[in-house]
XYZ file of C-alpha atoms in Angstrom:
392
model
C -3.254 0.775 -55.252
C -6.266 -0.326 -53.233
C -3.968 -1.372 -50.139
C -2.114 1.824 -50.284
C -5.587 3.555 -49.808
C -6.427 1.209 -46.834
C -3.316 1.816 -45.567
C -3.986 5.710 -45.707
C -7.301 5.748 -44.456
C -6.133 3.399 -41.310
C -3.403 5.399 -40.585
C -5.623 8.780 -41.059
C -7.843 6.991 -38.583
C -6.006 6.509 -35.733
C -4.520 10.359 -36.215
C -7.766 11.799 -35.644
C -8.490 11.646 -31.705
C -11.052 10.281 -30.164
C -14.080 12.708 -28.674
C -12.506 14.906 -25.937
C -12.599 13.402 -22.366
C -11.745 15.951 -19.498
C -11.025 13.844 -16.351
C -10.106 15.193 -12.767
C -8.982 13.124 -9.644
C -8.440 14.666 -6.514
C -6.169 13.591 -3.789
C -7.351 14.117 -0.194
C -4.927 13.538 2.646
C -5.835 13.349 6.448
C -2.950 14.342 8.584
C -3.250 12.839 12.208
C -1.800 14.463 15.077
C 1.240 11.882 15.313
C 4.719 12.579 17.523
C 7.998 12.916 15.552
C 9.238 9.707 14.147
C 12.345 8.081 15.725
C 14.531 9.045 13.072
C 14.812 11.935 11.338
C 15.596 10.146 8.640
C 11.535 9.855 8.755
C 9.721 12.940 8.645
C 7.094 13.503 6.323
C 7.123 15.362 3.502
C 4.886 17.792 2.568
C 3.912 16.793 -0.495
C 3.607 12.693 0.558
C 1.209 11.412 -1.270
C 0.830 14.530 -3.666
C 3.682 13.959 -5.234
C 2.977 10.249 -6.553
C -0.445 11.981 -7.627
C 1.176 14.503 -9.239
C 3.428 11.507 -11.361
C 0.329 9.667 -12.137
C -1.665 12.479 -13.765
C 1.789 13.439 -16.434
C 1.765 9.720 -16.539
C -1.729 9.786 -17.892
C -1.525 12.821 -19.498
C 1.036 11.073 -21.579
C -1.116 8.412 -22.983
C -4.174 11.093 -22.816
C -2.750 13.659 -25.556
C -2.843 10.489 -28.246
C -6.445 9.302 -26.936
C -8.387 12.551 -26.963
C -8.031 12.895 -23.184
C -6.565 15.613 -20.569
C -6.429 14.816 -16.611
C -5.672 17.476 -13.699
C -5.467 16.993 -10.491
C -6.124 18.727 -7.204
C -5.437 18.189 -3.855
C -6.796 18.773 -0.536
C -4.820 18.262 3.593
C -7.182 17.695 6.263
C -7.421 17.244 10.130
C -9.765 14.148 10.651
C -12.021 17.103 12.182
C -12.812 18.577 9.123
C -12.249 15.354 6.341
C -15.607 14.934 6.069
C -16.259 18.893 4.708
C -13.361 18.793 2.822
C -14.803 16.153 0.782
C -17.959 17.342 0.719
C -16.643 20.279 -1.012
C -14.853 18.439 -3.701
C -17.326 16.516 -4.679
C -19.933 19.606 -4.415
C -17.271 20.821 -7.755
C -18.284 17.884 -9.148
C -15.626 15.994 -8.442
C -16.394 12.118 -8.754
C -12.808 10.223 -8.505
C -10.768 10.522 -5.148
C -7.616 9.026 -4.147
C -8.675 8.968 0.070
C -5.242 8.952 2.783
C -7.423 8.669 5.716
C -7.707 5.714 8.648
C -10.791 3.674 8.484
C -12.990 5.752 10.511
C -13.030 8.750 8.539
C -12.574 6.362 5.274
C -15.719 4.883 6.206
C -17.738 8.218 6.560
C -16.521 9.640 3.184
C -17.834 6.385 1.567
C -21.240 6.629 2.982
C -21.262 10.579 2.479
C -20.085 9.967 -1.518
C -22.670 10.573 -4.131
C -23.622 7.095 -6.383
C -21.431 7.481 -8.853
C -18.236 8.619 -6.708
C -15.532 5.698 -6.964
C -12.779 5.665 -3.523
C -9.824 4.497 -3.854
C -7.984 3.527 -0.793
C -4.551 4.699 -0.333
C -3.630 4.265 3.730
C -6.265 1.862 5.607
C -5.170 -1.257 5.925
C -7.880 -2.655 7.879
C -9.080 -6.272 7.218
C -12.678 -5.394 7.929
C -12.476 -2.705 5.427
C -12.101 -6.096 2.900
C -14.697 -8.013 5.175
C -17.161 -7.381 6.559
C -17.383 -3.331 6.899
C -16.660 -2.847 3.040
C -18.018 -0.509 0.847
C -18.862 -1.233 -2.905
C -17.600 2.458 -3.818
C -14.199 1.789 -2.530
C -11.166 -0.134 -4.083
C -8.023 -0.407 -1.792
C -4.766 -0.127 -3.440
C -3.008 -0.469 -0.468
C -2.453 -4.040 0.842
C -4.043 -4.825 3.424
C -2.387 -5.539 6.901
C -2.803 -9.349 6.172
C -1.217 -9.302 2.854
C 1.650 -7.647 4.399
C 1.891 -10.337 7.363
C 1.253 -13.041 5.077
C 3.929 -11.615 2.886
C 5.960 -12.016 5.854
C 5.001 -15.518 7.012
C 5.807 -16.472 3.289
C 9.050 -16.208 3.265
C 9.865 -17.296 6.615
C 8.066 -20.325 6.158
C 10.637 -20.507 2.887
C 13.602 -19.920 4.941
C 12.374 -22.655 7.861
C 11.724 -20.684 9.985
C 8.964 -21.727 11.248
C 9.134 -20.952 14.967
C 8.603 -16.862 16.088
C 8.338 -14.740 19.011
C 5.923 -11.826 19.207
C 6.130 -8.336 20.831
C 3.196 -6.136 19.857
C 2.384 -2.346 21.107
C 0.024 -1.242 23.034
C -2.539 0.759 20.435
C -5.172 -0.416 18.882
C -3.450 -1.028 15.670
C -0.845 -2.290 16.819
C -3.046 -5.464 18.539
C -4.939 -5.756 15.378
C -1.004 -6.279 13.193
C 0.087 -8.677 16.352
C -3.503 -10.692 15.548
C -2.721 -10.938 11.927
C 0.128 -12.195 12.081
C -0.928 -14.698 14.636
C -3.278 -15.312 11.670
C -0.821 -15.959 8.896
C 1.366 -18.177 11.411
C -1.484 -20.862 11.797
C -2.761 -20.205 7.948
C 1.252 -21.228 6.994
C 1.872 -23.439 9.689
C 4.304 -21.518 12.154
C 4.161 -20.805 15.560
C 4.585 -18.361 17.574
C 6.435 -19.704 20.537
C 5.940 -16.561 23.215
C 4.488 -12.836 23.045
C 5.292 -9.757 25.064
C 3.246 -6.654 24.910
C 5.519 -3.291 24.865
C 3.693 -0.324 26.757
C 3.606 2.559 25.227
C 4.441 5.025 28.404
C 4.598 8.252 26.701
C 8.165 9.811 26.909
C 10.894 11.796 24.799
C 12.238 9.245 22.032
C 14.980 11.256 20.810
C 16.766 13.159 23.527
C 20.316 13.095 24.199
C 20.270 10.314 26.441
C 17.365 8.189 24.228
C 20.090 5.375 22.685
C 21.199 5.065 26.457
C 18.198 4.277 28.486
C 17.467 1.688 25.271
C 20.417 -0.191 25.110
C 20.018 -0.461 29.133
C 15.874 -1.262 29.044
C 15.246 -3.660 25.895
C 17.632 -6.219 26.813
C 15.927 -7.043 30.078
C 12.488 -6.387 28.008
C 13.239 -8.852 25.679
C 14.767 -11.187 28.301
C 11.734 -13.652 28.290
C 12.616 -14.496 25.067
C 15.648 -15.752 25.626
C 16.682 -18.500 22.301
C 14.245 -16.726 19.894
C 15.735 -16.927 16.472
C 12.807 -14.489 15.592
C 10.827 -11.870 16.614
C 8.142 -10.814 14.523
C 7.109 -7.204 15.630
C 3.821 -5.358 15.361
C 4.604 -1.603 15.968
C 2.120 0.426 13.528
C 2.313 2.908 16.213
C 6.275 3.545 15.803
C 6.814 3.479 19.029
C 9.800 0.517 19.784
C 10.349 -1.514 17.294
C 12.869 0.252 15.288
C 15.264 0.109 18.548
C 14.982 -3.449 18.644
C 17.602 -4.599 16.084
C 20.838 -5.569 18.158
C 19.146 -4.269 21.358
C 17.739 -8.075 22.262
C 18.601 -10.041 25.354
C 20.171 -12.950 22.899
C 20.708 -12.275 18.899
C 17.785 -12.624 17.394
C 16.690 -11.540 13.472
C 14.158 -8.824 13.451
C 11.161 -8.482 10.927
C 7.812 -7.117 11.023
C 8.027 -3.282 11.769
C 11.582 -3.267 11.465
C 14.316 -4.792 10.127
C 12.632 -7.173 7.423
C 9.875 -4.842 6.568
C 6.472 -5.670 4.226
C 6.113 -2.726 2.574
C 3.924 -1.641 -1.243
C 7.414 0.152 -2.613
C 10.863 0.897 -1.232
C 12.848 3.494 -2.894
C 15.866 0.901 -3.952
C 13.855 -0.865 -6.036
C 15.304 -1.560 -9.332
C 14.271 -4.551 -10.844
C 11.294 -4.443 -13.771
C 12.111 -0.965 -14.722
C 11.848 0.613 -11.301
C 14.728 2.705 -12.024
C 13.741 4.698 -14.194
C 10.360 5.006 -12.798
C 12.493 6.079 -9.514
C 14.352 8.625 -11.376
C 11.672 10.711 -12.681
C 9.742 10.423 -8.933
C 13.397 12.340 -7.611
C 13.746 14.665 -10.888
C 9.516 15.813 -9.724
C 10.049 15.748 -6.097
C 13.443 16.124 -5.352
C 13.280 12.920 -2.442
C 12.593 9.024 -2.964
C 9.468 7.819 -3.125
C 7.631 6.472 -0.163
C 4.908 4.082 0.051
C 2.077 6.680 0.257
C 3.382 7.879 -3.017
C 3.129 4.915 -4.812
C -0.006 3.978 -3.684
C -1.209 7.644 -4.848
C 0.424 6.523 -8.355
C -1.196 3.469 -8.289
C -4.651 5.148 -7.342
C -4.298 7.547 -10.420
C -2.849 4.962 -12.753
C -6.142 2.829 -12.614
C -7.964 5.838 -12.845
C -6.049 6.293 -16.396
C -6.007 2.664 -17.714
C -9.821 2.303 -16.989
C -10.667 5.392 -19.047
C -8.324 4.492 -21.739
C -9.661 1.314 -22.058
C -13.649 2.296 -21.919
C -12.822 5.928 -23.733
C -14.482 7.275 -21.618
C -15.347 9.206 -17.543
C -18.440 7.583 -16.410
C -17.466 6.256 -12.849
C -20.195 3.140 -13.529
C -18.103 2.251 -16.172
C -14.496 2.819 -14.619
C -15.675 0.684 -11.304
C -17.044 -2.030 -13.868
C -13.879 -2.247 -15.452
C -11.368 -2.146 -13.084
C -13.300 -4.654 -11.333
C -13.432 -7.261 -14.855
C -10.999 -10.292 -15.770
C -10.002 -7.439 -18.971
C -8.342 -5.295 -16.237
C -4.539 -5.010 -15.576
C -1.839 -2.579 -14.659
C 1.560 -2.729 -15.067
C 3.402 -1.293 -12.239
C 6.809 -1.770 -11.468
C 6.789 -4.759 -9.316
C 7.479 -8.384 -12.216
C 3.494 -8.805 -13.141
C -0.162 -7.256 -13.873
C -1.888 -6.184 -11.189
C -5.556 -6.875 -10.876
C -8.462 -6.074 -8.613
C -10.483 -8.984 -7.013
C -13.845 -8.715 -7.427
C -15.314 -9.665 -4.298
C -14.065 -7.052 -2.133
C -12.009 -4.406 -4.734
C -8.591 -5.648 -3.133
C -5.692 -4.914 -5.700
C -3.539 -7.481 -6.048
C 0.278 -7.193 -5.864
C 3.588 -8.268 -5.054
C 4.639 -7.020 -1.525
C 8.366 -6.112 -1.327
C 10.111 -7.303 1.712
C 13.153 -4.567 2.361
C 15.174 -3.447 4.912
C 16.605 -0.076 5.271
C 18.683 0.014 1.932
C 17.874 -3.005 -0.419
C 15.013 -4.969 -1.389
C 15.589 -8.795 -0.268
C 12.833 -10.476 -1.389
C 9.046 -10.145 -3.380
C 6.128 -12.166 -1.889
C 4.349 -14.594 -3.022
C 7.479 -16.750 -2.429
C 8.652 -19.768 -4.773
C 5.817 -22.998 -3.917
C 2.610 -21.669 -2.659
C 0.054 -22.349 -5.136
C -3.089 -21.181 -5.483
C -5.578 -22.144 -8.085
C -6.956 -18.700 -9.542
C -3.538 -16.128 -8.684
C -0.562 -17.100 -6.718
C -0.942 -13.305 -5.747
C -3.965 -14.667 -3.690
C -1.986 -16.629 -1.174
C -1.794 -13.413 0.829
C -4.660 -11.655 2.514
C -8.412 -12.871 2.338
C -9.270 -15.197 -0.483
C -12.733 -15.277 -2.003
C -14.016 -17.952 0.547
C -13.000 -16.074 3.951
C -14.406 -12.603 2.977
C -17.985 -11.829 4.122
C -17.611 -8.748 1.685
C -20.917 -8.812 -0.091
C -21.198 -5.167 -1.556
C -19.628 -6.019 -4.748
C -21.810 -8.622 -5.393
C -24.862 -6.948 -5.504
């Protein structure tokens, strides 16, 4: 009789929830003046990035309604002008959690303008100095950073054997800074880049009438120098060229960078590890596939829930601590846990290497080791960050 009272009391326990904890995140997206993407296929959404915000908070609101807890959301579209105020404001309602779409310079001035207890998380920059040496202890990036993505790619080319790449690289900023890291990940995985060309950005209509026929006349004789290259790695961040480049090369050549084989966080025809259904219910919310920006939204929110799940509680200290501990993991979607290293608040995760309608592989590939995470084979390891703001 005594075990059937235990039993009871147990069971009357866990029905009783746990002190009330009100938690809201808020989402605030920086929309750069940008021209109209190549292909239609391509224009943004309005609700990108919202919308995998949006998932995350029924998501938590799922496992919240057992626990004691309720989450809302809001969210906030800014020029880079004005990012700064918008901010302010949110966090002037108290606000102390904020998933941040912005490039690094406007990242960076959020951080430094955030009140102690405010915890970032990165959802766009993928700036390796952002990991290095310009980090900030109150942000953690849940987007990979441009060398994980490059030494996603270098992975699995190295697999293949291919060990031997040409380069062609844009003429922005970013795009010199992608065309660097993966000059980076060829020497860290012993490739070599054999030649590099530099594509101009000259301004110019990209989809007129007569766009497809001034390409298939110019890139041929562009990529001419490369004459024999059984790859070209491309660094476009800018979207400017390399989409046009597959079967528009002076001699056949496989593409991969920022087109054809892509590095990406998510792809939409993911379906392995229970993607699918996780798919579905993105379309049934939003009525399009998700994008990258969504899942890394999702992803944002989703530690956000696990950490307050697992401390029961809303105190940013303690979220930060946590996420940040060996006790911290998230399932999402992509074959394993993902974790946060603690030296610079990196996430780790698989990067999914797709082209336009299937995913073809998952870095880290099959045979490189590493002695803590084979997940930390791509982008800085402990030794080569000079991040020192989450050791203090």
């Amino acid at each position: 009789m005594r075990w059937l009272v235990a039993i009871l009391f147990a069971l009357g326990a866990l029905a009783r929830p746990a002190l009330a904890v009100e938690v809201t995140a808020a989402i605030l997206r920086v929309d750069y003046p940008t021209l109209l993407p190549v292909s239609r296929l391509d224009l943004r959404p309005d609700d990108l990035g919202f919308a995998g915000g949006l998932l995350a908070t029924e998501d938590n609101q799922t496992t919240g309604r057992f626990m004691g807890q309720t989450y809302a959301l809001e969210t906030a579209a800014s020029p880079p002008e004005t990012a700064l105020a918008t901010f302010e404001a949110l966090q002037a309602k108290g606000l102390r959690f904020f998933a941040v779409q912005a490039r690094m310079p406007e990242l960076l001035a959020i951080a430094d303008a955030a009140a102690p207890d405010t915890v970032i998380f990165n959802t766009l920059a993928p700036d390796t100095a952002l990991r290095n040496d310009q980090c900030r202890g109150n942000i953690l990036h849940v987007v990979p950073s441009r060398k994980m993505k490059t030494d996603a790619v270098a992975q699995f080319l190295i697999w293949k054997k291919w060990p031997k790449w040409a380069l062609i690289h844009g003429s922005h900023p970013e795009d010199r800074a992608l065309a660097d890291s993966y000059r980076a990940s060829a020497a860290k995985f012993g490739a070599r880049i054999t030649d590099a060309l530099e594509f101009t950005d000259t301004g110019g209509a990209r989809r007129t009438d007569s766009g497809h026929v001034q390409v298939q006349r110019q890139l041929p004789l562009f990529t001419q120098p490369l004459d024999g290259a059984e790859v070209i790695v491309t660094a476009d961040e800018a979207d400017v060229f390399a989409t046009y480049l597959p079967y528009h090369t002076w001699s056949p050549a496989l593409i991969v960078g920022s087109a054809g084989l892509r590095p990406l966080s998510w792809h939409p025809a993911l379906e392995a590890w229970g993607a699918t259904q996780f798919q579905h219910r993105f379309e049934t919310l939003s009525n399009r596939y998700m994008r990258p920006e969504d899942y890394n939204a999702w992803l944002a929110l989703r530690v956000l829930g696990e950490t307050v799940t697992r401390t029961g509680g809303a105190d940013p200290a303690a979220i930060r601590a946590y996420a940040l501990s060996d006790k911290f993991e998230l399932a999402a979607f992509k074959g394993q846990k993902l974790t946060f290293r603690p030296w610079n608040g990196q996430l780790r995760q698989p990067i999914l290497l797709a082209d336009g309608r299937i995913t073809l592989s998952v870095s880290p590939q099959e045979g490189f080791l590493h002695q803590r995470s084979l997940l930390d084979t791509m982008g800085l390891d402990q030794p080569e960050s000079a991040c020192t703001a989450f050791t203090k």
